[in-house]
């Protein structure tokens, strides 16, 4: 398959913390069709998939219905965490690496609200899991914390400190929280023993990934992985969240770094590439 056009990356437009702005989303799609020089009628097949934190919004089904009118003969669905884990891992190339290298490789796709994990052994899927860990679970506007996800606050409080909406964004404290989030990812792939709060970090009370076969290598995809790949020392809050700090925390985590890392074929677009290539 040949890629002939890639859109810009957008944050999901929201009306409130629990509602997607469907009209704004349709404007984005219309603009990208125009930029690509295409219409919905030009496309024979494809997928509109709502994933991660966006899938939890109250009006997600209404948004799917609105976008389906603009998408031609497409598959339209809200992907649960297991499906998203597999799609992103295949888009990143974890299945291919595990087959070529004859190893067991886990891909961790870290987005705004969730981290989707899929484990492949010599090309075959062996397990998935998903945690509520992501770059937009703490958001920052003009140096002030303006959103904190409840599980993220609980994780910080378990380790003796707190973060509240309205307080100044303290880089040192937020970096420490990101270190804790990176540790949770290490626990999720069984490189570190779980702590008392780990069980609460799974999305929708999901299950842990299988302990066997043992993870031998890691790949990272998603928006936070893009920050890992393109670390440049610029403003850590340039995206209005902790995504850059989380990328830095993952990069310096000694436990995650104790096994080899392979570069992902795709990072921020891994899920959409997986959906397009593995229908």
PDB file of C-alpha atoms in Angstrom:
ATOM      1  CA  UNK A   1       0.000   0.000   0.000  1.00  0.00           C
ATOM      2  CA  UNK A   2       1.208   3.499  -0.813  1.00  0.00           C
ATOM      3  CA  UNK A   3       0.532   6.578   1.318  1.00  0.00           C
ATOM      4  CA  UNK A   4      -0.566   9.449  -0.942  1.00  0.00           C
ATOM      5  CA  UNK A   5      -1.700  11.990   1.668  1.00  0.00           C
ATOM      6  CA  UNK A   6      -1.346  12.607   5.398  1.00  0.00           C
ATOM      7  CA  UNK A   7      -3.423  15.193   7.227  1.00  0.00           C
ATOM      8  CA  UNK A   8      -2.267  17.494   9.967  1.00  0.00           C
ATOM      9  CA  UNK A   9      -2.553  16.237  13.533  1.00  0.00           C
ATOM     10  CA  UNK A  10      -5.376  17.862  15.516  1.00  0.00           C
ATOM     11  CA  UNK A  11      -6.471  17.765  19.123  1.00  0.00           C
ATOM     12  CA  UNK A  12     -10.029  16.457  19.357  1.00  0.00           C
ATOM     13  CA  UNK A  13     -12.288  19.555  19.542  1.00  0.00           C
ATOM     14  CA  UNK A  14     -14.402  19.534  22.698  1.00  0.00           C
ATOM     15  CA  UNK A  15     -17.463  21.484  23.790  1.00  0.00           C
ATOM     16  CA  UNK A  16     -16.977  20.376  27.411  1.00  0.00           C
ATOM     17  CA  UNK A  17     -14.790  17.796  29.176  1.00  0.00           C
ATOM     18  CA  UNK A  18     -17.427  15.168  28.334  1.00  0.00           C
ATOM     19  CA  UNK A  19     -18.695  16.248  24.876  1.00  0.00           C
ATOM     20  CA  UNK A  20     -17.008  16.292  21.467  1.00  0.00           C
ATOM     21  CA  UNK A  21     -17.655  19.283  19.188  1.00  0.00           C
ATOM     22  CA  UNK A  22     -19.126  17.351  16.223  1.00  0.00           C
ATOM     23  CA  UNK A  23     -19.519  20.393  13.985  1.00  0.00           C
ATOM     24  CA  UNK A  24     -15.910  21.459  14.473  1.00  0.00           C
ATOM     25  CA  UNK A  25     -14.797  17.906  13.761  1.00  0.00           C
ATOM     26  CA  UNK A  26     -16.771  17.892  10.502  1.00  0.00           C
ATOM     27  CA  UNK A  27     -15.121  21.185   9.530  1.00  0.00           C
ATOM     28  CA  UNK A  28     -11.702  19.595  10.042  1.00  0.00           C
ATOM     29  CA  UNK A  29     -12.604  16.601   7.885  1.00  0.00           C
ATOM     30  CA  UNK A  30     -14.011  18.832   5.125  1.00  0.00           C
ATOM     31  CA  UNK A  31     -10.847  20.940   5.143  1.00  0.00           C
ATOM     32  CA  UNK A  32      -8.633  17.856   4.891  1.00  0.00           C
ATOM     33  CA  UNK A  33     -10.651  16.417   1.997  1.00  0.00           C
ATOM     34  CA  UNK A  34     -10.147  19.744   0.227  1.00  0.00           C
ATOM     35  CA  UNK A  35      -6.414  19.840   1.017  1.00  0.00           C
ATOM     36  CA  UNK A  36      -6.053  16.287  -0.353  1.00  0.00           C
ATOM     37  CA  UNK A  37      -7.965  17.194  -3.506  1.00  0.00           C
ATOM     38  CA  UNK A  38     -10.525  14.463  -2.858  1.00  0.00           C
ATOM     39  CA  UNK A  39     -14.203  13.943  -2.093  1.00  0.00           C
ATOM     40  CA  UNK A  40     -15.802  11.070  -0.143  1.00  0.00           C
ATOM     41  CA  UNK A  41     -16.923   9.590  -3.469  1.00  0.00           C
ATOM     42  CA  UNK A  42     -13.267   9.177  -4.489  1.00  0.00           C
ATOM     43  CA  UNK A  43     -12.608   6.739  -1.655  1.00  0.00           C
ATOM     44  CA  UNK A  44     -13.640   3.105  -1.981  1.00  0.00           C
ATOM     45  CA  UNK A  45     -13.133   1.900   1.580  1.00  0.00           C
ATOM     46  CA  UNK A  46     -11.727   3.001   4.911  1.00  0.00           C
ATOM     47  CA  UNK A  47     -12.508   3.434   8.557  1.00  0.00           C
ATOM     48  CA  UNK A  48     -13.730   6.087  10.968  1.00  0.00           C
ATOM     49  CA  UNK A  49     -12.685   4.873  14.409  1.00  0.00           C
ATOM     50  CA  UNK A  50     -13.062   6.699  17.707  1.00  0.00           C
ATOM     51  CA  UNK A  51     -10.425   5.518  20.155  1.00  0.00           C
ATOM     52  CA  UNK A  52      -8.867   6.144  23.542  1.00  0.00           C
ATOM     53  CA  UNK A  53     -10.068   9.033  25.684  1.00  0.00           C
ATOM     54  CA  UNK A  54     -12.381  10.297  22.909  1.00  0.00           C
ATOM     55  CA  UNK A  55     -14.307   7.015  22.900  1.00  0.00           C
ATOM     56  CA  UNK A  56     -15.370   7.716  26.498  1.00  0.00           C
ATOM     57  CA  UNK A  57     -17.147  10.987  25.653  1.00  0.00           C
ATOM     58  CA  UNK A  58     -20.925  11.057  26.121  1.00  0.00           C
ATOM     59  CA  UNK A  59     -21.751  11.895  22.491  1.00  0.00           C
ATOM     60  CA  UNK A  60     -19.210   9.604  20.793  1.00  0.00           C
ATOM     61  CA  UNK A  61     -21.944   7.644  18.983  1.00  0.00           C
ATOM     62  CA  UNK A  62     -23.514  10.871  17.668  1.00  0.00           C
ATOM     63  CA  UNK A  63     -20.142  11.946  16.322  1.00  0.00           C
ATOM     64  CA  UNK A  64     -19.662   8.610  14.584  1.00  0.00           C
ATOM     65  CA  UNK A  65     -23.042   9.016  12.906  1.00  0.00           C
ATOM     66  CA  UNK A  66     -22.188  12.568  11.794  1.00  0.00           C
ATOM     67  CA  UNK A  67     -18.830  11.513  10.319  1.00  0.00           C
ATOM     68  CA  UNK A  68     -20.261   8.444   8.592  1.00  0.00           C
ATOM     69  CA  UNK A  69     -22.185  10.770   6.255  1.00  0.00           C
ATOM     70  CA  UNK A  70     -18.851  12.217   5.113  1.00  0.00           C
ATOM     71  CA  UNK A  71     -16.914   9.011   4.728  1.00  0.00           C
ATOM     72  CA  UNK A  72     -18.392   7.053   1.839  1.00  0.00           C
ATOM     73  CA  UNK A  73     -18.581   3.289   2.219  1.00  0.00           C
ATOM     74  CA  UNK A  74     -16.548   3.138   5.412  1.00  0.00           C
ATOM     75  CA  UNK A  75     -16.413   1.020   8.506  1.00  0.00           C
ATOM     76  CA  UNK A  76     -17.533   3.290  11.342  1.00  0.00           C
ATOM     77  CA  UNK A  77     -16.941   2.195  14.940  1.00  0.00           C
ATOM     78  CA  UNK A  78     -15.806   3.047  18.422  1.00  0.00           C
ATOM     79  CA  UNK A  79     -12.799   0.830  19.085  1.00  0.00           C
ATOM     80  CA  UNK A  80     -12.440  -0.757  22.488  1.00  0.00           C
ATOM     81  CA  UNK A  81      -9.000  -0.872  24.101  1.00  0.00           C
ATOM     82  CA  UNK A  82      -8.173  -4.396  22.862  1.00  0.00           C
ATOM     83  CA  UNK A  83      -8.831  -3.582  19.206  1.00  0.00           C
ATOM     84  CA  UNK A  84      -6.968  -0.291  19.467  1.00  0.00           C
ATOM     85  CA  UNK A  85      -3.980  -2.067  21.029  1.00  0.00           C
ATOM     86  CA  UNK A  86      -3.767  -4.467  18.078  1.00  0.00           C
ATOM     87  CA  UNK A  87      -4.302  -1.799  15.395  1.00  0.00           C
ATOM     88  CA  UNK A  88      -1.675   0.553  16.813  1.00  0.00           C
ATOM     89  CA  UNK A  89       0.846  -2.261  17.281  1.00  0.00           C
ATOM     90  CA  UNK A  90       0.429  -3.403  13.694  1.00  0.00           C
ATOM     91  CA  UNK A  91       0.665   0.173  12.464  1.00  0.00           C
ATOM     92  CA  UNK A  92       3.879   0.563  14.452  1.00  0.00           C
ATOM     93  CA  UNK A  93       5.234  -2.714  13.078  1.00  0.00           C
ATOM     94  CA  UNK A  94       5.554  -4.696  16.316  1.00  0.00           C
ATOM     95  CA  UNK A  95       4.178  -7.839  14.693  1.00  0.00           C
ATOM     96  CA  UNK A  96       6.718  -7.576  11.885  1.00  0.00           C
ATOM     97  CA  UNK A  97       9.696  -6.914  14.188  1.00  0.00           C
ATOM     98  CA  UNK A  98       8.772  -9.839  16.435  1.00  0.00           C
ATOM     99  CA  UNK A  99       8.559 -12.138  13.416  1.00  0.00           C
ATOM    100  CA  UNK A 100      11.756 -10.920  11.750  1.00  0.00           C
ATOM    101  CA  UNK A 101      13.812 -10.999  14.952  1.00  0.00           C
ATOM    102  CA  UNK A 102      12.096 -14.156  16.301  1.00  0.00           C
ATOM    103  CA  UNK A 103      11.446 -12.427  19.618  1.00  0.00           C
ATOM    104  CA  UNK A 104       8.584 -11.356  21.869  1.00  0.00           C
ATOM    105  CA  UNK A 105       7.948  -7.618  21.438  1.00  0.00           C
ATOM    106  CA  UNK A 106       5.423  -5.329  23.108  1.00  0.00           C
ATOM    107  CA  UNK A 107       4.202  -2.112  21.542  1.00  0.00           C
ATOM    108  CA  UNK A 108       3.010   0.631  23.913  1.00  0.00           C
ATOM    109  CA  UNK A 109       0.850   3.187  22.131  1.00  0.00           C
ATOM    110  CA  UNK A 110       0.683   6.258  24.374  1.00  0.00           C
ATOM    111  CA  UNK A 111      -1.917   8.819  23.420  1.00  0.00           C
ATOM    112  CA  UNK A 112      -3.718  11.615  25.181  1.00  0.00           C
ATOM    113  CA  UNK A 113      -5.668   9.519  27.651  1.00  0.00           C
ATOM    114  CA  UNK A 114      -4.679   5.875  27.359  1.00  0.00           C
ATOM    115  CA  UNK A 115      -1.703   3.602  26.776  1.00  0.00           C
ATOM    116  CA  UNK A 116      -2.571   0.567  24.664  1.00  0.00           C
ATOM    117  CA  UNK A 117      -0.252  -2.439  24.868  1.00  0.00           C
ATOM    118  CA  UNK A 118      -0.056  -5.427  22.524  1.00  0.00           C
ATOM    119  CA  UNK A 119       2.355  -8.348  22.836  1.00  0.00           C
ATOM    120  CA  UNK A 120       3.551 -10.306  19.799  1.00  0.00           C
ATOM    121  CA  UNK A 121       5.630 -13.495  19.825  1.00  0.00           C
ATOM    122  CA  UNK A 122       7.315 -14.278  16.492  1.00  0.00           C
ATOM    123  CA  UNK A 123       4.555 -12.444  14.655  1.00  0.00           C
ATOM    124  CA  UNK A 124       1.582 -13.854  16.596  1.00  0.00           C
ATOM    125  CA  UNK A 125      -0.552 -11.837  19.017  1.00  0.00           C
ATOM    126  CA  UNK A 126      -0.227 -13.101  22.577  1.00  0.00           C
ATOM    127  CA  UNK A 127      -1.977 -10.470  24.683  1.00  0.00           C
ATOM    128  CA  UNK A 128      -3.269  -6.924  25.096  1.00  0.00           C
ATOM    129  CA  UNK A 129      -3.955  -4.450  27.884  1.00  0.00           C
ATOM    130  CA  UNK A 130      -4.751  -0.772  28.304  1.00  0.00           C
ATOM    131  CA  UNK A 131      -4.002   1.732  31.068  1.00  0.00           C
ATOM    132  CA  UNK A 132      -5.318   5.217  31.795  1.00  0.00           C
ATOM    133  CA  UNK A 133      -1.939   6.831  31.221  1.00  0.00           C
ATOM    134  CA  UNK A 134      -1.480   9.567  28.644  1.00  0.00           C
ATOM    135  CA  UNK A 135      -0.125  12.966  27.806  1.00  0.00           C
ATOM    136  CA  UNK A 136      -3.329  14.968  28.264  1.00  0.00           C
ATOM    137  CA  UNK A 137      -4.386  13.624  31.638  1.00  0.00           C
ATOM    138  CA  UNK A 138      -2.914  16.797  33.114  1.00  0.00           C
ATOM    139  CA  UNK A 139      -3.424  19.911  31.003  1.00  0.00           C
ATOM    140  CA  UNK A 140      -1.751  23.291  31.361  1.00  0.00           C
ATOM    141  CA  UNK A 141      -2.855  26.716  30.096  1.00  0.00           C
ATOM    142  CA  UNK A 142      -0.608  29.766  30.462  1.00  0.00           C
ATOM    143  CA  UNK A 143       1.432  28.096  33.189  1.00  0.00           C
ATOM    144  CA  UNK A 144      -1.599  27.005  35.241  1.00  0.00           C
ATOM    145  CA  UNK A 145      -2.905  23.469  35.690  1.00  0.00           C
ATOM    146  CA  UNK A 146      -6.449  23.500  34.292  1.00  0.00           C
ATOM    147  CA  UNK A 147      -7.321  19.763  34.246  1.00  0.00           C
ATOM    148  CA  UNK A 148      -6.248  16.707  36.237  1.00  0.00           C
ATOM    149  CA  UNK A 149      -7.631  13.233  35.543  1.00  0.00           C
ATOM    150  CA  UNK A 150      -8.847  11.658  38.817  1.00  0.00           C
ATOM    151  CA  UNK A 151      -6.734   8.486  38.469  1.00  0.00           C
ATOM    152  CA  UNK A 152      -3.643  10.572  37.803  1.00  0.00           C
ATOM    153  CA  UNK A 153      -4.251  12.632  40.933  1.00  0.00           C
ATOM    154  CA  UNK A 154      -4.815   9.423  42.931  1.00  0.00           C
ATOM    155  CA  UNK A 155      -1.505   8.035  41.649  1.00  0.00           C
ATOM    156  CA  UNK A 156       0.321  11.162  42.820  1.00  0.00           C
ATOM    157  CA  UNK A 157      -1.404  11.168  46.216  1.00  0.00           C
ATOM    158  CA  UNK A 158      -0.453   7.511  46.750  1.00  0.00           C
ATOM    159  CA  UNK A 159       3.167   8.656  46.586  1.00  0.00           C
ATOM    160  CA  UNK A 160       2.736  11.555  48.978  1.00  0.00           C
ATOM    161  CA  UNK A 161       2.032  14.627  46.858  1.00  0.00           C
ATOM    162  CA  UNK A 162      -0.885  16.277  45.119  1.00  0.00           C
ATOM    163  CA  UNK A 163      -1.692  18.288  41.988  1.00  0.00           C
ATOM    164  CA  UNK A 164      -4.756  20.516  41.763  1.00  0.00           C
ATOM    165  CA  UNK A 165      -6.559  22.540  39.133  1.00  0.00           C
ATOM    166  CA  UNK A 166      -5.648  26.220  39.448  1.00  0.00           C
ATOM    167  CA  UNK A 167      -2.141  25.779  40.834  1.00  0.00           C
ATOM    168  CA  UNK A 168       1.005  26.841  38.942  1.00  0.00           C
ATOM    169  CA  UNK A 169       2.421  24.124  36.683  1.00  0.00           C
ATOM    170  CA  UNK A 170       5.518  23.002  38.597  1.00  0.00           C
ATOM    171  CA  UNK A 171       7.792  21.205  36.120  1.00  0.00           C
ATOM    172  CA  UNK A 172       9.605  19.270  38.854  1.00  0.00           C
ATOM    173  CA  UNK A 173       6.400  17.981  40.427  1.00  0.00           C
ATOM    174  CA  UNK A 174       4.762  17.146  37.106  1.00  0.00           C
ATOM    175  CA  UNK A 175       7.942  15.384  35.988  1.00  0.00           C
ATOM    176  CA  UNK A 176       7.776  13.283  39.148  1.00  0.00           C
ATOM    177  CA  UNK A 177       4.179  12.319  38.330  1.00  0.00           C
ATOM    178  CA  UNK A 178       5.329  11.355  34.842  1.00  0.00           C
ATOM    179  CA  UNK A 179       8.042   9.180  36.391  1.00  0.00           C
ATOM    180  CA  UNK A 180       5.292   7.377  38.314  1.00  0.00           C
ATOM    181  CA  UNK A 181       3.306   6.919  35.085  1.00  0.00           C
ATOM    182  CA  UNK A 182       6.372   5.463  33.352  1.00  0.00           C
ATOM    183  CA  UNK A 183       6.792   3.043  36.268  1.00  0.00           C
ATOM    184  CA  UNK A 184       3.180   1.934  35.779  1.00  0.00           C
ATOM    185  CA  UNK A 185       3.968   1.117  32.139  1.00  0.00           C
ATOM    186  CA  UNK A 186       6.955  -0.945  33.288  1.00  0.00           C
ATOM    187  CA  UNK A 187       4.639  -2.822  35.646  1.00  0.00           C
ATOM    188  CA  UNK A 188       2.127  -3.384  32.839  1.00  0.00           C
ATOM    189  CA  UNK A 189       4.701  -5.189  30.693  1.00  0.00           C
ATOM    190  CA  UNK A 190       5.908  -7.124  33.771  1.00  0.00           C
ATOM    191  CA  UNK A 191       9.371  -5.618  33.932  1.00  0.00           C
ATOM    192  CA  UNK A 192       8.587  -4.364  37.453  1.00  0.00           C
ATOM    193  CA  UNK A 193       6.411  -5.819  40.176  1.00  0.00           C
ATOM    194  CA  UNK A 194       3.045  -4.018  40.551  1.00  0.00           C
ATOM    195  CA  UNK A 195       2.435  -1.629  43.440  1.00  0.00           C
ATOM    196  CA  UNK A 196      -0.796  -1.242  45.412  1.00  0.00           C
ATOM    197  CA  UNK A 197      -2.435   1.202  42.956  1.00  0.00           C
ATOM    198  CA  UNK A 198      -1.436  -0.529  39.724  1.00  0.00           C
ATOM    199  CA  UNK A 199      -4.615  -2.574  39.434  1.00  0.00           C
ATOM    200  CA  UNK A 200      -6.660   0.672  39.436  1.00  0.00           C
ATOM    201  CA  UNK A 201      -4.809   2.093  36.420  1.00  0.00           C
ATOM    202  CA  UNK A 202      -6.385  -0.228  33.853  1.00  0.00           C
ATOM    203  CA  UNK A 203      -8.973   1.225  31.480  1.00  0.00           C
ATOM    204  CA  UNK A 204     -12.561   0.101  32.089  1.00  0.00           C
ATOM    205  CA  UNK A 205     -11.380  -2.276  34.847  1.00  0.00           C
ATOM    206  CA  UNK A 206      -9.496  -4.216  32.175  1.00  0.00           C
ATOM    207  CA  UNK A 207      -7.152  -7.124  32.698  1.00  0.00           C
ATOM    208  CA  UNK A 208      -3.379  -7.257  32.897  1.00  0.00           C
ATOM    209  CA  UNK A 209      -1.393  -8.487  29.930  1.00  0.00           C
ATOM    210  CA  UNK A 210      -0.232 -12.091  30.116  1.00  0.00           C
ATOM    211  CA  UNK A 211       3.100 -12.683  31.890  1.00  0.00           C
ATOM    212  CA  UNK A 212       4.066 -15.400  29.414  1.00  0.00           C
ATOM    213  CA  UNK A 213       5.787 -15.176  27.026  1.00  0.00           C
ATOM    214  CA  UNK A 214       8.214 -12.745  28.630  1.00  0.00           C
ATOM    215  CA  UNK A 215       8.681  -9.362  26.942  1.00  0.00           C
ATOM    216  CA  UNK A 216      12.096  -9.193  25.244  1.00  0.00           C
ATOM    217  CA  UNK A 217      11.822  -5.861  23.417  1.00  0.00           C
ATOM    218  CA  UNK A 218       9.705  -2.702  23.370  1.00  0.00           C
ATOM    219  CA  UNK A 219       8.323  -0.322  20.761  1.00  0.00           C
ATOM    220  CA  UNK A 220       6.516   2.963  21.410  1.00  0.00           C
ATOM    221  CA  UNK A 221       3.876   4.620  19.255  1.00  0.00           C
ATOM    222  CA  UNK A 222       1.228   7.310  19.721  1.00  0.00           C
ATOM    223  CA  UNK A 223       1.549  11.041  20.261  1.00  0.00           C
ATOM    224  CA  UNK A 224       3.851  10.723  23.258  1.00  0.00           C
ATOM    225  CA  UNK A 225       6.177   8.470  21.247  1.00  0.00           C
ATOM    226  CA  UNK A 226       6.418  11.254  18.688  1.00  0.00           C
ATOM    227  CA  UNK A 227       7.779  13.431  21.505  1.00  0.00           C
ATOM    228  CA  UNK A 228      10.287  10.704  22.444  1.00  0.00           C
ATOM    229  CA  UNK A 229      11.504  10.561  18.857  1.00  0.00           C
ATOM    230  CA  UNK A 230      11.650  14.320  18.374  1.00  0.00           C
ATOM    231  CA  UNK A 231      12.908  15.501  21.783  1.00  0.00           C
ATOM    232  CA  UNK A 232      14.309  18.990  21.236  1.00  0.00           C
ATOM    233  CA  UNK A 233      14.418  20.676  24.652  1.00  0.00           C
ATOM    234  CA  UNK A 234      11.786  23.258  23.655  1.00  0.00           C
ATOM    235  CA  UNK A 235       8.937  24.443  25.929  1.00  0.00           C
ATOM    236  CA  UNK A 236       7.724  21.325  27.754  1.00  0.00           C
ATOM    237  CA  UNK A 237       4.175  22.659  27.855  1.00  0.00           C
ATOM    238  CA  UNK A 238       4.003  23.596  24.171  1.00  0.00           C
ATOM    239  CA  UNK A 239       1.103  21.201  23.610  1.00  0.00           C
ATOM    240  CA  UNK A 240      -0.773  22.409  26.682  1.00  0.00           C
ATOM    241  CA  UNK A 241      -0.260  19.167  28.572  1.00  0.00           C
ATOM    242  CA  UNK A 242       2.338  16.830  30.107  1.00  0.00           C
ATOM    243  CA  UNK A 243       3.002  14.853  26.914  1.00  0.00           C
ATOM    244  CA  UNK A 244       6.575  16.087  26.557  1.00  0.00           C
ATOM    245  CA  UNK A 245       7.330  15.472  30.246  1.00  0.00           C
ATOM    246  CA  UNK A 246       5.899  11.958  29.977  1.00  0.00           C
ATOM    247  CA  UNK A 247       8.088  11.280  26.926  1.00  0.00           C
ATOM    248  CA  UNK A 248      11.127  12.424  28.900  1.00  0.00           C
ATOM    249  CA  UNK A 249      10.149  10.220  31.856  1.00  0.00           C
ATOM    250  CA  UNK A 250       9.821   7.154  29.634  1.00  0.00           C
ATOM    251  CA  UNK A 251      13.173   7.884  27.980  1.00  0.00           C
ATOM    252  CA  UNK A 252      15.009   7.971  31.320  1.00  0.00           C
ATOM    253  CA  UNK A 253      13.152   5.069  32.986  1.00  0.00           C
ATOM    254  CA  UNK A 254      15.829   2.514  33.827  1.00  0.00           C
ATOM    255  CA  UNK A 255      13.437  -0.432  34.013  1.00  0.00           C
ATOM    256  CA  UNK A 256      11.874   0.221  30.607  1.00  0.00           C
ATOM    257  CA  UNK A 257      15.402   0.735  29.291  1.00  0.00           C
ATOM    258  CA  UNK A 258      16.590  -2.619  30.614  1.00  0.00           C
ATOM    259  CA  UNK A 259      15.496  -4.385  27.397  1.00  0.00           C
ATOM    260  CA  UNK A 260      16.060  -3.342  23.767  1.00  0.00           C
ATOM    261  CA  UNK A 261      13.866  -0.745  22.053  1.00  0.00           C
ATOM    262  CA  UNK A 262      13.035  -0.865  18.356  1.00  0.00           C
ATOM    263  CA  UNK A 263      11.896   2.208  16.423  1.00  0.00           C
ATOM    264  CA  UNK A 264       8.236   2.179  15.451  1.00  0.00           C
ATOM    265  CA  UNK A 265       7.363   2.371  11.771  1.00  0.00           C
ATOM    266  CA  UNK A 266       4.694   4.906  12.716  1.00  0.00           C
ATOM    267  CA  UNK A 267       4.263   6.828  15.958  1.00  0.00           C
ATOM    268  CA  UNK A 268       1.414   9.342  16.184  1.00  0.00           C
ATOM    269  CA  UNK A 269      -0.397   7.795  13.176  1.00  0.00           C
ATOM    270  CA  UNK A 270       0.122   4.160  14.163  1.00  0.00           C
ATOM    271  CA  UNK A 271      -3.538   3.406  14.921  1.00  0.00           C
ATOM    272  CA  UNK A 272      -4.891   4.912  11.714  1.00  0.00           C
ATOM    273  CA  UNK A 273      -2.184   3.192   9.641  1.00  0.00           C
ATOM    274  CA  UNK A 274      -2.989  -0.087  11.368  1.00  0.00           C
ATOM    275  CA  UNK A 275      -6.684   0.361  10.641  1.00  0.00           C
ATOM    276  CA  UNK A 276      -6.006   1.155   6.997  1.00  0.00           C
ATOM    277  CA  UNK A 277      -3.531  -1.662   6.435  1.00  0.00           C
ATOM    278  CA  UNK A 278      -5.110  -4.467   8.437  1.00  0.00           C
ATOM    279  CA  UNK A 279      -8.845  -4.216   7.721  1.00  0.00           C
TER     280      UNK A 279
END
